[in-house]
mmCIF file of C-alpha atoms in Angstrom:
data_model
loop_
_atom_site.group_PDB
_atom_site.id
_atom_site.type_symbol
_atom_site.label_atom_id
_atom_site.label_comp_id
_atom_site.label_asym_id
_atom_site.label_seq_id
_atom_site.Cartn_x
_atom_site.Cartn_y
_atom_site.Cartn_z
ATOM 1 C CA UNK G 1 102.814 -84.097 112.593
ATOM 2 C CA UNK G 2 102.233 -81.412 110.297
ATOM 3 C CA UNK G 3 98.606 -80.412 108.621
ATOM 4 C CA UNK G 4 96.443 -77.956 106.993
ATOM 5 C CA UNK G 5 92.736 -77.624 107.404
ATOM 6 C CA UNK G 6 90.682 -75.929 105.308
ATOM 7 C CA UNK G 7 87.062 -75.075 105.223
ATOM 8 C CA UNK G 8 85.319 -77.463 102.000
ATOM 9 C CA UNK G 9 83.681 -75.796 99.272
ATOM 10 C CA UNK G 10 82.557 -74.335 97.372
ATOM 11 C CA UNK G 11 82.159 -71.152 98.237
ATOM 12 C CA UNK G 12 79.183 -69.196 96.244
ATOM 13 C CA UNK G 13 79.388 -65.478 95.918
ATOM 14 C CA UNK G 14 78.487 -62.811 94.448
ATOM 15 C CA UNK G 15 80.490 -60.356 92.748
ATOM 16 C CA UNK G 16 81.831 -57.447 95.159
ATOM 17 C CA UNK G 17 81.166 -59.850 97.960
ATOM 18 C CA UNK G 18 83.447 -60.431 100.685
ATOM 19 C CA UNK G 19 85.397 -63.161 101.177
ATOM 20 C CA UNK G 20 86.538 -65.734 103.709
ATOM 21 C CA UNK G 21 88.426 -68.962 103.301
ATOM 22 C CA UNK G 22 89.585 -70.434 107.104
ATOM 23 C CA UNK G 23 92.359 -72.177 107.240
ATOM 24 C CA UNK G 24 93.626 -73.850 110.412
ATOM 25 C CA UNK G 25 97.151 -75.840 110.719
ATOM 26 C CA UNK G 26 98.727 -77.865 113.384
ATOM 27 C CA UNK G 27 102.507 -77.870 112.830
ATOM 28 C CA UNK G 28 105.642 -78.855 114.770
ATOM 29 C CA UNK G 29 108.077 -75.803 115.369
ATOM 30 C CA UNK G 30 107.337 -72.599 113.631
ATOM 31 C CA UNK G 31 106.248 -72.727 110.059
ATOM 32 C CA UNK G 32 105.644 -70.179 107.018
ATOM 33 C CA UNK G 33 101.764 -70.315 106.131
ATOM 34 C CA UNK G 34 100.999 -69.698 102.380
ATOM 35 C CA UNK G 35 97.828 -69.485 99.630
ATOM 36 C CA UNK G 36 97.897 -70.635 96.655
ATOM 37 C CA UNK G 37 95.462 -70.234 93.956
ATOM 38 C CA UNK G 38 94.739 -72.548 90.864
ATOM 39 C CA UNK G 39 93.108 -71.457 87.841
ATOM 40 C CA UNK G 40 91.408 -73.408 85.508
ATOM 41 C CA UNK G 41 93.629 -75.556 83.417
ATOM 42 C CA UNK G 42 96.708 -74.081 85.004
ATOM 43 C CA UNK G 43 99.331 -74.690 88.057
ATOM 44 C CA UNK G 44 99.370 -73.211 91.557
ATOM 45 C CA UNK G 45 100.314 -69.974 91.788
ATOM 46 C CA UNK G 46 101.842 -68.690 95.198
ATOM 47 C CA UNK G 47 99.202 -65.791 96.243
ATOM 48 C CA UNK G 48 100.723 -64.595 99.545
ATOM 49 C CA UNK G 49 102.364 -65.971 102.092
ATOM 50 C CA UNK G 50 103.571 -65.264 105.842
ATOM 51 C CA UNK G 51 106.996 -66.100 107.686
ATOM 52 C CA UNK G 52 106.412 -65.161 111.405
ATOM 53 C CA UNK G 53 103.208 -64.724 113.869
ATOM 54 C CA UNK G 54 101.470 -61.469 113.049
ATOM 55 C CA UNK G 55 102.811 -60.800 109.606
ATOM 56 C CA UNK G 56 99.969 -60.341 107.182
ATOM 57 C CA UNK G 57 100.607 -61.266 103.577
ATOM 58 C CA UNK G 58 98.703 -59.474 100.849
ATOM 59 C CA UNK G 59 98.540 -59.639 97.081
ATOM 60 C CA UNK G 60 95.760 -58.706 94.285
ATOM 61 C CA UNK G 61 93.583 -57.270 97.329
ATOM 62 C CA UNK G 62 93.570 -60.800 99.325
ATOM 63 C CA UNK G 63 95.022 -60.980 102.418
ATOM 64 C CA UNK G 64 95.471 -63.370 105.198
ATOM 65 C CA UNK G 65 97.238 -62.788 108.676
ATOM 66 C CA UNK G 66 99.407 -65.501 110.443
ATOM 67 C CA UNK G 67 97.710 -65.903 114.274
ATOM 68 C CA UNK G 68 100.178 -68.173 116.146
ATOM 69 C CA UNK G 69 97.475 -68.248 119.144
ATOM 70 C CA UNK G 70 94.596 -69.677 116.995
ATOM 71 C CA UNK G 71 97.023 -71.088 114.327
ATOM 72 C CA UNK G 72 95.143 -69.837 111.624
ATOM 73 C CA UNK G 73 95.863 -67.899 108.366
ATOM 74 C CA UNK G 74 92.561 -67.168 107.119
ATOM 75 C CA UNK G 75 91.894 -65.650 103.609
ATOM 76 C CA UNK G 76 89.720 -62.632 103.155
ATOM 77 C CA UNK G 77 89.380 -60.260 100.347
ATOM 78 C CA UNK G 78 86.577 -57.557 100.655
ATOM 79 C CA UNK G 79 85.424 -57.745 96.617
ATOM 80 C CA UNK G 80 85.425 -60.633 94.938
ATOM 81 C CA UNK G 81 85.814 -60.651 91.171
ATOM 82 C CA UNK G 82 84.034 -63.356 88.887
ATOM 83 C CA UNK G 83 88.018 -63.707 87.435
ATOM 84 C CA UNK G 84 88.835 -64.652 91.164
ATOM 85 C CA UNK G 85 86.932 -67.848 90.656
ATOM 86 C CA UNK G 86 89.494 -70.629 91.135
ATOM 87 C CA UNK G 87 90.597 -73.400 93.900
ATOM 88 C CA UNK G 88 92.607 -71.617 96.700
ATOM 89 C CA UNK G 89 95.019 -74.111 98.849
ATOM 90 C CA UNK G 90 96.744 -73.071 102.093
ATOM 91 C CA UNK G 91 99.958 -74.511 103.004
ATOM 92 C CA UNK G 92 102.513 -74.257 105.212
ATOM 93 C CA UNK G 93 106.288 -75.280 105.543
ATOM 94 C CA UNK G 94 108.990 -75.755 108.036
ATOM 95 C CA UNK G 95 112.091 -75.638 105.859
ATOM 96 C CA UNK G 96 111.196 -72.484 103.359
ATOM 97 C CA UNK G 97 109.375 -73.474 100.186
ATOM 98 C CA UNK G 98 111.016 -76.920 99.900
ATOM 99 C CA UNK G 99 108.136 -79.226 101.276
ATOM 100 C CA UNK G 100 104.757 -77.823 101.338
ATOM 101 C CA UNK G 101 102.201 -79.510 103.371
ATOM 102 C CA UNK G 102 98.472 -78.740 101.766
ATOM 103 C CA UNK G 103 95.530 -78.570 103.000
ATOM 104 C CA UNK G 104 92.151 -79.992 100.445
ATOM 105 C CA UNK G 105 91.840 -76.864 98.654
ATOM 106 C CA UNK G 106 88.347 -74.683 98.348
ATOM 107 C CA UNK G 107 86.835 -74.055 95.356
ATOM 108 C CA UNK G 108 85.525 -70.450 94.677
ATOM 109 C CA UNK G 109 82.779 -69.779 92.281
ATOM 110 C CA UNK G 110 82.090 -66.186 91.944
ATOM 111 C CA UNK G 111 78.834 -65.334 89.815
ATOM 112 C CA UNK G 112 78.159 -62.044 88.388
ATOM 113 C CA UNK A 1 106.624 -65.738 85.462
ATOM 114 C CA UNK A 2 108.465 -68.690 85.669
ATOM 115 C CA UNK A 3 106.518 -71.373 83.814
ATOM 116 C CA UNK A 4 106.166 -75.247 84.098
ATOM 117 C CA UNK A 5 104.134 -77.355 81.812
ATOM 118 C CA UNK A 6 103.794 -80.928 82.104
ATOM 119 C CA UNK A 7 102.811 -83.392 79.755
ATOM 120 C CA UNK A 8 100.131 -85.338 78.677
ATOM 121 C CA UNK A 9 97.204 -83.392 80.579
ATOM 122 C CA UNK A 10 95.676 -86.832 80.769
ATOM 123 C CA UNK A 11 96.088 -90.130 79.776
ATOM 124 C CA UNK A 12 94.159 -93.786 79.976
ATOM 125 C CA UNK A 13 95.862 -96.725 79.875
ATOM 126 C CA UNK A 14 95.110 -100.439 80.632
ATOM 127 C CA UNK A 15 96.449 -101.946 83.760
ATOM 128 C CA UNK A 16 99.964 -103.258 83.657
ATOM 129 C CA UNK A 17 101.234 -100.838 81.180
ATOM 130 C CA UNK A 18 103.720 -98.423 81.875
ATOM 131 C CA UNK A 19 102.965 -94.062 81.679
ATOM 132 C CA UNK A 20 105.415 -91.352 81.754
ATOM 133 C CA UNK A 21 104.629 -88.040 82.425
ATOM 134 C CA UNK A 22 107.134 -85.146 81.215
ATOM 135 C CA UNK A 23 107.820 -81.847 83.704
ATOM 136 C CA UNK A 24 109.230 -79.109 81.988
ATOM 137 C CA UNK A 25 110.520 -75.946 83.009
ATOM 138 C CA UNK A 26 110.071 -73.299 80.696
ATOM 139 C CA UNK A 27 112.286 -70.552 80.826
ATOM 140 C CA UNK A 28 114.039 -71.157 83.978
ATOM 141 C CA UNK A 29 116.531 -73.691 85.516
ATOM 142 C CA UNK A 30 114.870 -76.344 87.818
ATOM 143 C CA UNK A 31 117.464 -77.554 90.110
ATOM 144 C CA UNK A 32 115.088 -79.437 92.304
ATOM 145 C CA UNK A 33 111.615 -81.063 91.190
ATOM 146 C CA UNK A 34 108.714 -81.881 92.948
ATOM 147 C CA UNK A 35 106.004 -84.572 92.000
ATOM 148 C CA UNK A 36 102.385 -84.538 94.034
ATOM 149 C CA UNK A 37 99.884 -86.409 93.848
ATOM 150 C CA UNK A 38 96.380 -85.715 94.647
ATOM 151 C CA UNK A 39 93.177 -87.434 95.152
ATOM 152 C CA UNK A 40 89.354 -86.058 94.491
ATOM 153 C CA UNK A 41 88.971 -83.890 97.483
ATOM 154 C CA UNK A 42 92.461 -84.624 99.325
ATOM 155 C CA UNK A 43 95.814 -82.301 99.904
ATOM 156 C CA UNK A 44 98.234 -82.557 97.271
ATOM 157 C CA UNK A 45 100.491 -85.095 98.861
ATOM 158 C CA UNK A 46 104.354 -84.992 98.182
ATOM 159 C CA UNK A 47 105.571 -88.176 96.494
ATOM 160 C CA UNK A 48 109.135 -87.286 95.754
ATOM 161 C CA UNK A 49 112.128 -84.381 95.404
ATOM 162 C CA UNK A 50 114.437 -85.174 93.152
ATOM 163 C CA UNK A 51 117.789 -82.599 92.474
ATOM 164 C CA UNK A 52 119.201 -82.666 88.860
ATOM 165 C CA UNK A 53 121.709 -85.155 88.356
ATOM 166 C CA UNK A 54 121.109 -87.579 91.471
ATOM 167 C CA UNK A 55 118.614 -89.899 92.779
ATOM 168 C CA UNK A 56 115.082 -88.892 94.051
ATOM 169 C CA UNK A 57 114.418 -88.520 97.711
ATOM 170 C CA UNK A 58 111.009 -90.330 98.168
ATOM 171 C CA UNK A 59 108.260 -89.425 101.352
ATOM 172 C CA UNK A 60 107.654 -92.019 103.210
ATOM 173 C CA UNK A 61 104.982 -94.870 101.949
ATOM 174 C CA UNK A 62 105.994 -94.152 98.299
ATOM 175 C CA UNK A 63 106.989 -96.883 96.049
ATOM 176 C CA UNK A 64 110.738 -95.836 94.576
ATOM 177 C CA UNK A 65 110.325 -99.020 91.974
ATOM 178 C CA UNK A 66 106.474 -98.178 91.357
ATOM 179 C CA UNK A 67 106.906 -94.245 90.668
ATOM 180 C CA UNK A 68 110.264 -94.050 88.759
ATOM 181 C CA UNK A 69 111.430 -90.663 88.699
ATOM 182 C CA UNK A 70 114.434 -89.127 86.588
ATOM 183 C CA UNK A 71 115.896 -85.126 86.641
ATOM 184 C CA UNK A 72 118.401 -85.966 83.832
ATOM 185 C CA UNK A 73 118.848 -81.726 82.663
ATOM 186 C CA UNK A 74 117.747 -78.461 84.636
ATOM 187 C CA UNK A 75 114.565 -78.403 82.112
ATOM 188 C CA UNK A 76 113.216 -81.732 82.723
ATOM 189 C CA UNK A 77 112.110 -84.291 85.087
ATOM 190 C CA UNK A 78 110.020 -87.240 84.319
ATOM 191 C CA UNK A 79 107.360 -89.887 86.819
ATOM 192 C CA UNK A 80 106.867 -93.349 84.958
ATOM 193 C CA UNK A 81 104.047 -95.246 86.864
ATOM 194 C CA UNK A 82 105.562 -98.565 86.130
ATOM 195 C CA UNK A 83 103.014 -101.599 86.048
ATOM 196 C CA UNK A 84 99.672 -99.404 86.364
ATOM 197 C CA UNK A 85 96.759 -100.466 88.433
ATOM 198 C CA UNK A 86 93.307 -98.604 88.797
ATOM 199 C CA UNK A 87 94.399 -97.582 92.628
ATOM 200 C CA UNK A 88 97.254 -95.612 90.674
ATOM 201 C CA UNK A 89 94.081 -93.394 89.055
ATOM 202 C CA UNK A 90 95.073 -89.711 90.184
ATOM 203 C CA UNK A 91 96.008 -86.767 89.487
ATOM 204 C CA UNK A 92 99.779 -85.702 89.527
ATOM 205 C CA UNK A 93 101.276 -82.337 89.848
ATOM 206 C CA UNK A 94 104.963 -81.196 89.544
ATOM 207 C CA UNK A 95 106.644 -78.323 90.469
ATOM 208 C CA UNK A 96 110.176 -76.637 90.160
ATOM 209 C CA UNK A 97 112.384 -74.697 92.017
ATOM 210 C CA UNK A 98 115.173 -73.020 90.533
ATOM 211 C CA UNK A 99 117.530 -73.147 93.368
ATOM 212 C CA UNK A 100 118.551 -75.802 96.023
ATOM 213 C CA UNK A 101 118.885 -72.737 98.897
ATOM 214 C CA UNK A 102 116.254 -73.065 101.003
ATOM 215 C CA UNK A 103 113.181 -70.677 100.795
ATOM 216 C CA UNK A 104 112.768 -70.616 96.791
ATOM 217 C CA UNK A 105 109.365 -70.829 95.537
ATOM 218 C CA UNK A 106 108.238 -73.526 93.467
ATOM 219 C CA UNK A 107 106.567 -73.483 90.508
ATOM 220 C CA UNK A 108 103.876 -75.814 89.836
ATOM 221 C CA UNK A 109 102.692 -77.133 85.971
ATOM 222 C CA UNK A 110 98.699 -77.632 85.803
ATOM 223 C CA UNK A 111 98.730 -81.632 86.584
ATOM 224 C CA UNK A 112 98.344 -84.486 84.441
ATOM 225 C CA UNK A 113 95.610 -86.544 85.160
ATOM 226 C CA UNK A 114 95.963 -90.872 84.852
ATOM 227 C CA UNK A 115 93.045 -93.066 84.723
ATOM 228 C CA UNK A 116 94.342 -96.677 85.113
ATOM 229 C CA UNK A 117 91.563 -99.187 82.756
#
């Protein structure tokens, strides 16, 4: 089957630190890998995301490249932020968007 | 952005009774709706799709009479947890998609978390 495994929090950093979130996934066929990030109080938001082995997403100075031969899409940013404290959730799907397979989410707590 | 809100945030309720929880979209047309559910420290897990105007397409293990969902209008798509127990305690996320063509994003509201008494 499909699945997403993600390193457990949280993550403790401080500011201008650099940042990594793994993410692993075992999938059937060839998915799109995606982060998404959750604020507090609010819904996912799609962060990047990747279609095809070797494309590297990037948004807000995170990025994350799609290895097919370690099937991985790990998330790195080189300066973290206090405002980039939040729960980050890696996903991946096989038709598009329409059904997202999660993995547990890691929570980021970023301290000035 | 596109923006979905869902309502209550949270709600208690005794065991037995019957909770709805409202997904709106806010400025957008949702043909297709999503409802999760999560546990502490688990993936989201897909419960259901459900396309405006027909019936919801529930994942596997989900109980269609237990988690009634409706998509009545391209704004609005409501879960009712029918006959609550504790085990039902989660925390439920929708999301929206504004188009049934395959590779639209979804939008997801901030959750509404039940705690079954």
């Amino acid at each position: 089957g499909n699945s997403v495994t993600q390193m457990e929090g949280p993550v403790t950093l401080s500011e201008e630190a650099f940042l990594t979130i793994n993410c692993t996934y075992t999938a059937t066929g060839y998915p799109s890998l995606f982060w998404y990030v959750q604020y507090p109080g609010e819904g996912l938001q799609l962060l990047l995301k990747a279609t095809k082995a070797d494309d590297k997403g990037s948004n807000k100075g995170f990025e994350a490249t799609y290895r097919k031969e370690t099937t991985s899409f790990h998330l790195e940013k080189g300066s973290v932020q206090v405002s980039d404290s939040a729960v980050y959730f890696c996903a991946l799907s096989i038709t598009g968007f329409q059904k997202l397979v999660f993995g547990t989410g890691t929570r980021l707590l970023v301290s000035p | 952005g596109a923006v979905v809100s869902q309502h209550p945030s949270w709600v208690i309720c005794k065991s037995g009774t019957s909770v709805k929880i409202e997904c709106r979209s806010l400025d957008f047309q949702a043909t297709t709706m999503f409802w999760y559910r999560q546990f502490p420290k688990q993936s989201l897990m897909l419960m259901a799709t459900s396309n405006e105007g027909s019936k919801a397409t529930y994942e596997q293990g989900v109980e269609k009479d237990k988690f009634l969902i409706n998509h009545a209008s391209l704004t609005l798509s409501t879960l009712t947890v029918t006959s609550a127990h504790p085990e039902d305690s989660s925390f439920y996320i929708c999301s929206a998609s504004p188009d049934r063509v395959l590779g639209n994003e979804q939008f997801f509201g901030p959750g509404t978390r039940l705690t079954v008494l």
